[in-house]
Coordinates of C-alpha atoms in Angstrom, one line a residue:
X4 CA 6.6 5.5 -27.2
X5 CA 9.2 6.7 -24.6
X6 CA 7.9 7.0 -21.0
X7 CA 9.9 8.4 -18.1
X8 CA 8.8 7.9 -14.5
X9 CA 10.5 10.1 -11.9
X10 CA 10.7 10.0 -8.1
X11 CA 13.0 11.7 -5.6
X12 CA 12.2 10.0 -2.3
X13 CA 14.4 7.1 -1.1
X14 CA 16.9 4.7 -2.8
X15 CA 15.3 1.7 -4.4
X16 CA 15.1 0.0 -7.8
X17 CA 13.3 -2.8 -9.6
X18 CA 15.1 -5.5 -7.7
X19 CA 14.2 -4.1 -4.3
X20 CA 10.7 -5.6 -3.8
X21 CA 12.2 -9.1 -4.6
X22 CA 14.9 -8.7 -2.0
X23 CA 13.2 -7.0 1.0
X24 CA 10.1 -5.3 2.2
X25 CA 9.5 -1.7 0.9
X26 CA 6.6 0.7 1.0
X27 CA 3.5 0.6 -1.1
X28 CA 4.4 3.7 -3.0
X29 CA 7.8 2.4 -4.0
X30 CA 6.3 -1.0 -5.0
X31 CA 3.8 0.9 -7.2
X32 CA 6.6 2.8 -9.0
X33 CA 8.3 -0.4 -9.8
X34 CA 5.1 -2.2 -10.8
X35 CA 3.9 0.4 -13.2
X36 CA 7.4 0.8 -14.8
X37 CA 7.7 -2.9 -15.5
X38 CA 4.1 -3.1 -16.7
X39 CA 4.8 -0.4 -19.3
X40 CA 7.9 -2.2 -20.4
X41 CA 6.0 -5.5 -20.7
X42 CA 3.6 -3.7 -23.1
X43 CA 6.5 -2.7 -25.4
X44 CA 7.2 0.9 -24.3
X45 CA 10.7 2.3 -23.9
X46 CA 10.7 3.0 -20.2
X47 CA 13.2 4.9 -18.0
X48 CA 12.8 5.1 -14.2
X49 CA 14.6 8.0 -12.7
X50 CA 15.0 7.9 -8.9
X51 CA 17.6 7.6 -6.1
X52 CA 18.9 4.3 -7.2
X53 CA 22.7 3.8 -6.8
X54 CA 23.7 3.3 -10.4
X55 CA 22.4 2.8 -13.9
X56 CA 21.2 -0.7 -14.8
X57 CA 18.4 -2.4 -16.7
X58 CA 15.9 -4.9 -15.3
X59 CA 12.7 -6.4 -16.8
X60 CA 12.8 -4.0 -19.6
X61 CA 13.2 -0.8 -17.5
X62 CA 16.3 1.4 -17.5
X63 CA 17.0 2.6 -14.0
X64 CA 18.7 6.0 -13.9
X65 CA 20.2 7.7 -10.8
X66 CA 18.5 11.1 -10.0
X67 CA 21.7 13.1 -10.5
X68 CA 22.3 11.6 -14.0
X69 CA 21.4 13.5 -17.2
X70 CA 17.7 13.3 -18.0
X71 CA 16.7 10.9 -20.8
X72 CA 16.2 12.7 -24.2
X73 CA 13.1 12.6 -26.4
X74 CA 10.7 11.8 -23.6
X75 CA 7.1 11.7 -24.8
X76 CA 5.3 10.8 -21.5
X77 CA 6.5 12.1 -18.1
X78 CA 5.0 10.6 -15.0
X79 CA 6.0 12.6 -12.0
X80 CA 5.5 10.6 -8.8
X81 CA 4.0 12.4 -5.8
X82 CA 5.7 15.8 -6.1
X83 CA 4.8 18.6 -8.4
X84 CA 8.4 19.8 -8.4
X85 CA 9.3 16.8 -10.6
X86 CA 7.1 18.1 -13.4
X87 CA 9.9 20.5 -14.4
X88 CA 12.7 17.9 -14.5
X89 CA 12.3 17.3 -18.3
X90 CA 11.6 20.2 -20.7
X91 CA 10.5 18.7 -24.0
X92 CA 7.6 16.4 -23.1
X93 CA 4.4 15.7 -25.0
X94 CA 2.3 15.0 -22.0
X95 CA 2.8 15.3 -18.2
X96 CA 1.1 13.3 -15.5
X97 CA 1.3 13.8 -11.7
X98 CA 0.7 10.5 -10.0
X99 CA -0.5 11.4 -6.5
X100 CA 0.0 9.4 -3.3
X101 CA -1.2 10.1 0.2
X102 CA -3.0 13.2 1.6
X103 CA -3.1 16.1 -0.8
X104 CA -3.2 19.2 1.4
X105 CA 0.4 20.0 0.4
X106 CA -0.9 20.9 -3.1
X107 CA -2.3 24.1 -1.7
X108 CA 1.1 25.5 -1.1
X109 CA 1.8 28.4 -3.5
X110 CA 5.0 26.8 -5.0
X111 CA 3.0 23.8 -6.0
X112 CA 0.1 25.8 -7.4
X113 CA 2.6 27.7 -9.6
X114 CA 3.9 24.4 -11.1
X115 CA 0.4 22.9 -11.6
X116 CA -0.7 26.1 -13.4
X117 CA 2.5 26.2 -15.5
X118 CA 2.5 22.5 -16.7
X119 CA -1.2 21.6 -16.4
X120 CA -0.5 17.9 -15.8
X121 CA -3.2 15.2 -15.8
X122 CA -3.7 14.4 -12.1
X123 CA -3.8 10.7 -11.2
X124 CA -5.6 9.8 -8.0
X125 CA -5.5 6.5 -6.1
X126 CA -9.3 6.5 -5.4
X127 CA -12.4 8.6 -4.8
X128 CA -11.5 9.3 -1.2
X129 CA -8.1 10.8 -2.2
X130 CA -9.7 12.8 -5.0
X131 CA -12.3 14.3 -2.6
X132 CA -9.6 15.2 -0.1
X133 CA -8.5 18.2 -2.1
X134 CA -10.3 21.0 -3.9
X135 CA -8.2 22.5 -6.7
X136 CA -8.7 26.2 -7.5
X137 CA -9.1 25.4 -11.2
X138 CA -10.1 22.5 -13.5
X139 CA -7.4 20.0 -14.3
X140 CA -7.5 16.9 -16.4
X141 CA -7.8 14.1 -13.9
X142 CA -8.4 10.3 -13.5
X143 CA -8.8 7.8 -10.8
X144 CA -6.5 4.8 -11.3
X145 CA -6.4 2.3 -8.5
X146 CA -2.9 0.8 -8.0
X147 CA -2.2 -2.8 -9.0
X148 CA -1.0 -5.8 -6.9
X149 CA 2.1 -7.8 -7.6
X150 CA 1.8 -11.2 -9.3
X151 CA 3.1 -12.9 -6.2
X152 CA -0.2 -12.2 -4.5
X153 CA -2.4 -12.6 -7.6
X154 CA -0.9 -16.0 -8.4
X155 CA -0.9 -17.4 -4.8
X156 CA -2.6 -20.8 -4.6
X157 CA -3.7 -22.1 -1.2
X158 CA -3.9 -25.7 -0.3
X159 CA -7.7 -25.3 0.3
X160 CA -7.4 -26.4 4.0
X161 CA -8.6 -24.2 6.7
X162 CA -5.7 -22.2 8.2
X163 CA -4.9 -22.1 11.9
X164 CA -6.4 -19.3 14.0
X165 CA -3.8 -16.7 13.1
X166 CA -4.6 -13.0 12.7
X167 CA -2.1 -10.6 11.3
X168 CA -1.7 -6.9 11.3
X169 CA 0.6 -4.8 9.1
X170 CA 0.0 -1.1 9.8
X171 CA 2.5 1.1 11.6
X172 CA 2.4 0.6 15.4
X173 CA 1.5 4.2 15.9
X174 CA -1.8 3.6 14.2
X175 CA -4.1 2.1 17.0
X176 CA -1.8 -0.8 17.8
X177 CA -2.1 -0.2 21.5
X178 CA -5.9 -0.4 21.2
X179 CA -5.8 -3.6 19.1
X180 CA -3.5 -5.2 21.6
X181 CA -5.8 -4.2 24.5
X182 CA -8.8 -5.8 22.8
X183 CA -6.7 -8.9 22.0
X184 CA -5.4 -9.4 25.5
X185 CA -8.6 -8.6 27.4
X186 CA -11.4 -9.8 25.1
X187 CA -10.2 -11.9 22.2
X188 CA -7.5 -14.3 23.4
X189 CA -9.4 -15.3 26.6
X190 CA -12.1 -16.9 24.4
X191 CA -9.7 -18.8 22.1
X192 CA -6.5 -19.9 23.7
X193 CA -5.1 -21.2 20.4
X194 CA -5.5 -17.8 18.6
X195 CA -2.3 -16.0 17.6
X196 CA -1.7 -12.4 16.5
X197 CA 1.3 -11.8 14.3
X198 CA 2.4 -8.2 14.1
X199 CA 4.5 -7.4 10.9
X200 CA 6.4 -4.3 11.8
X201 CA 9.9 -3.1 10.9
X202 CA 10.2 -0.8 13.9
X203 CA 9.0 -3.4 16.4
X204 CA 11.2 -6.0 14.8
X205 CA 14.2 -3.7 15.3
X206 CA 13.2 -3.2 18.9
X207 CA 13.0 -7.0 19.4
X208 CA 16.4 -7.6 17.9
X209 CA 18.3 -4.6 19.2
X210 CA 16.3 -2.9 21.9
X211 CA 16.3 0.3 19.9
X212 CA 12.9 2.1 19.6
X213 CA 11.8 5.7 19.3
X214 CA 10.5 7.7 22.2
X215 CA 7.0 7.8 20.8
X216 CA 6.7 4.1 21.5
X217 CA 7.0 4.4 25.3
X218 CA 3.3 3.7 25.9
X219 CA 3.2 0.8 23.4
X220 CA 6.2 -1.4 24.6
X221 CA 4.7 -2.3 28.0
X222 CA 1.5 -3.5 26.2
X223 CA 3.6 -5.5 23.7
X224 CA 5.5 -7.2 26.5
X225 CA 2.3 -8.0 28.3
X226 CA 0.7 -9.4 25.1
X227 CA 3.6 -11.9 24.5
X228 CA 1.9 -14.3 26.9
X229 CA -1.3 -14.1 24.9
X230 CA -0.2 -15.5 21.6
X231 CA 1.2 -12.2 20.1
X232 CA 4.4 -12.5 18.0
X233 CA 6.5 -9.7 16.4
X234 CA 7.4 -10.6 12.8
X235 CA 9.7 -8.9 10.3
X236 CA 8.1 -7.7 7.0
X237 CA 9.4 -9.7 4.1
X238 CA 9.6 -9.5 0.3
X239 CA 6.4 -10.1 -1.7
X240 CA 7.1 -13.7 -2.5
X241 CA 7.2 -14.5 1.2
X242 CA 4.4 -12.2 2.3
X243 CA 2.1 -13.8 -0.2
X244 CA 2.5 -17.0 1.7
X245 CA 2.1 -15.2 5.0
X246 CA -1.3 -13.8 3.9
X247 CA -2.4 -16.9 2.2
X248 CA -1.9 -19.1 5.2
X249 CA -3.4 -16.8 7.8
X250 CA -7.0 -16.5 8.7
X251 CA -7.7 -12.8 9.3
X252 CA -6.1 -9.4 8.6
X253 CA -6.8 -6.9 11.3
X254 CA -6.6 -3.3 10.0
X255 CA -7.3 0.0 11.8
X256 CA -8.9 2.7 9.8
X257 CA -6.4 5.5 9.4
X258 CA -7.8 9.0 8.6
X259 CA -4.9 10.1 6.5
X260 CA -4.4 6.9 4.6
X261 CA -5.4 7.0 1.0
X262 CA -4.8 3.5 -0.3
X263 CA -3.8 0.6 2.0
X264 CA -1.4 -1.5 -0.1
X265 CA -0.9 -4.4 2.4
X266 CA -4.7 -4.8 2.6
X267 CA -5.0 -4.9 -1.2
X268 CA -2.2 -7.5 -1.3
X269 CA -3.7 -9.7 1.5
X270 CA -7.2 -9.5 -0.1
X271 CA -5.8 -10.8 -3.4
X272 CA -4.6 -14.0 -1.6
X273 CA -8.1 -14.6 -0.2
X274 CA -7.3 -13.4 3.3
X275 CA -10.5 -11.9 4.9
X276 CA -10.1 -8.4 6.4
X277 CA -11.6 -6.9 9.5
X278 CA -11.3 -3.1 9.7
X279 CA -11.5 -1.4 13.1
X280 CA -13.1 2.0 13.1
X281 CA -13.6 4.5 15.9
X282 CA -16.1 6.9 14.2
X283 CA -17.9 4.4 11.9
X284 CA -15.9 5.7 8.9
X285 CA -13.2 3.7 7.2
X286 CA -12.2 6.4 4.8
X287 CA -10.1 5.1 1.8
X288 CA -9.9 1.6 3.4
X289 CA -13.5 1.2 2.6
X290 CA -12.4 1.1 -1.1
X291 CA -10.1 -1.9 -0.4
X292 CA -12.6 -4.2 1.3
X293 CA -15.9 -5.4 -0.1
X294 CA -17.8 -5.0 3.2
X295 CA -19.8 -8.2 4.0
X296 CA -18.1 -10.1 1.2
X297 CA -14.3 -10.1 1.4
X298 CA -14.2 -8.8 5.0
X299 CA -16.0 -6.5 7.4
X300 CA -15.8 -2.9 8.5
X301 CA -16.6 -3.1 12.2
X302 CA -18.6 -0.1 13.4
X303 CA -17.4 -0.3 17.0
X304 CA -15.1 -2.4 19.3
X305 CA -17.8 -4.9 20.4
X306 CA -18.5 -5.7 16.8
X307 CA -14.8 -6.0 16.1
X308 CA -14.2 -8.4 19.0
X309 CA -17.2 -10.6 18.1
X310 CA -16.2 -10.8 14.4
X311 CA -12.6 -11.7 15.3
X312 CA -14.0 -14.5 17.5
X313 CA -16.3 -15.8 14.8
X314 CA -13.7 -15.8 12.0
X315 CA -10.9 -17.4 14.1
X316 CA -13.2 -20.1 15.4
X317 CA -12.5 -23.6 14.3
X318 CA -14.5 -24.7 11.2
X319 CA -15.7 -21.1 10.7
X320 CA -18.3 -20.9 8.0
X321 CA -17.9 -17.1 7.9
X322 CA -14.2 -17.5 7.2
X323 CA -14.9 -19.8 4.3
X324 CA -17.4 -17.4 2.8
X325 CA -15.2 -14.4 3.1
X326 CA -12.2 -16.3 1.7
X327 CA -14.1 -17.5 -1.3
X328 CA -15.4 -14.0 -2.1
X329 CA -12.0 -12.3 -1.6
X330 CA -10.5 -14.7 -4.2
X331 CA -13.4 -14.0 -6.6
X332 CA -13.6 -10.2 -6.2
X333 CA -10.1 -9.0 -5.2
X334 CA -7.5 -10.6 -7.4
X335 CA -8.1 -9.2 -10.9
X336 CA -6.1 -6.0 -10.6
X337 CA -2.5 -6.6 -11.8
X338 CA -0.2 -3.9 -13.0
X339 CA -0.9 -4.6 -16.7
X340 CA -4.5 -3.5 -16.1
X341 CA -3.2 -0.3 -14.5
X342 CA -0.8 0.4 -17.4
X343 CA -3.7 -0.1 -19.8
X344 CA -5.8 2.5 -17.9
X345 CA -2.9 5.0 -18.1
X346 CA -2.6 4.3 -21.9
X347 CA -6.2 5.3 -22.4
X348 CA -5.3 8.8 -21.2
X349 CA -2.9 9.5 -24.0
X350 CA -4.3 7.2 -26.8

């Protein structure tokens, strides 16, 4: 069977996740393409890659190149406009990512009605975020996690009191730093917070930062004396070790987020998660964490601060319990599993 996946966002290809950090959506495009190829399908990935080449069984084709002939399965990634890129197709799928309000635009409704694709959602929260005006074939298929995270093996020793955070600095970073400086660090002078951020790393290295960070930078500078370090996001092989040797993943609930890929990755290495909420609702992030088992969803800031202190404490029994359950519950979903669930939709 011949499968074509198509995306028109940014330049990347199958080698990119192995060379540098990229977004969760782009990782997913690579992961599913390679999983299909590993199952024996003839797979073409069309996107903004620079030139044609083959890697791990996938043919990567630049977006402005002629479309592959004899496509049986078309998986359009994120945008309904991609459904019309290949004419002669047996089945069309629209793999959705992020908030779905854009689907209400008339131009997208026309394409959905014309091609009637099967809609693929990331989870129940995303599915409920949009009410279509007609019935479509649909399925929820949770993304997979790269083998680097699933295969990570810790040395079983208790890690140092290091917490990490990976979300964009615009998402409650200032509030997390305030809690760290004023309430968390004073009770554990060995605790460290590592912020993995491309934009803050650029600011650290070059001094360049967007205007919308004006309020954040003074807090970052203040927090440097309180065990806070800016880190550059790295490829999966390195980030798996980062997660696997830390003690806690701090994650703010973000209303418009529909998946949370770094949280899924860190959970797979056994890293406990602590989700900070402001309205007692974690949204789609509640689908990534087994509350009370692989991490906690804190209902308010006092609970958040107390849980950070307990988990980062030396010889923390709560850490050991969360770590054990994260390994048992959160590392079964590789990309081969995801490919099999896609297969069931056309078998």
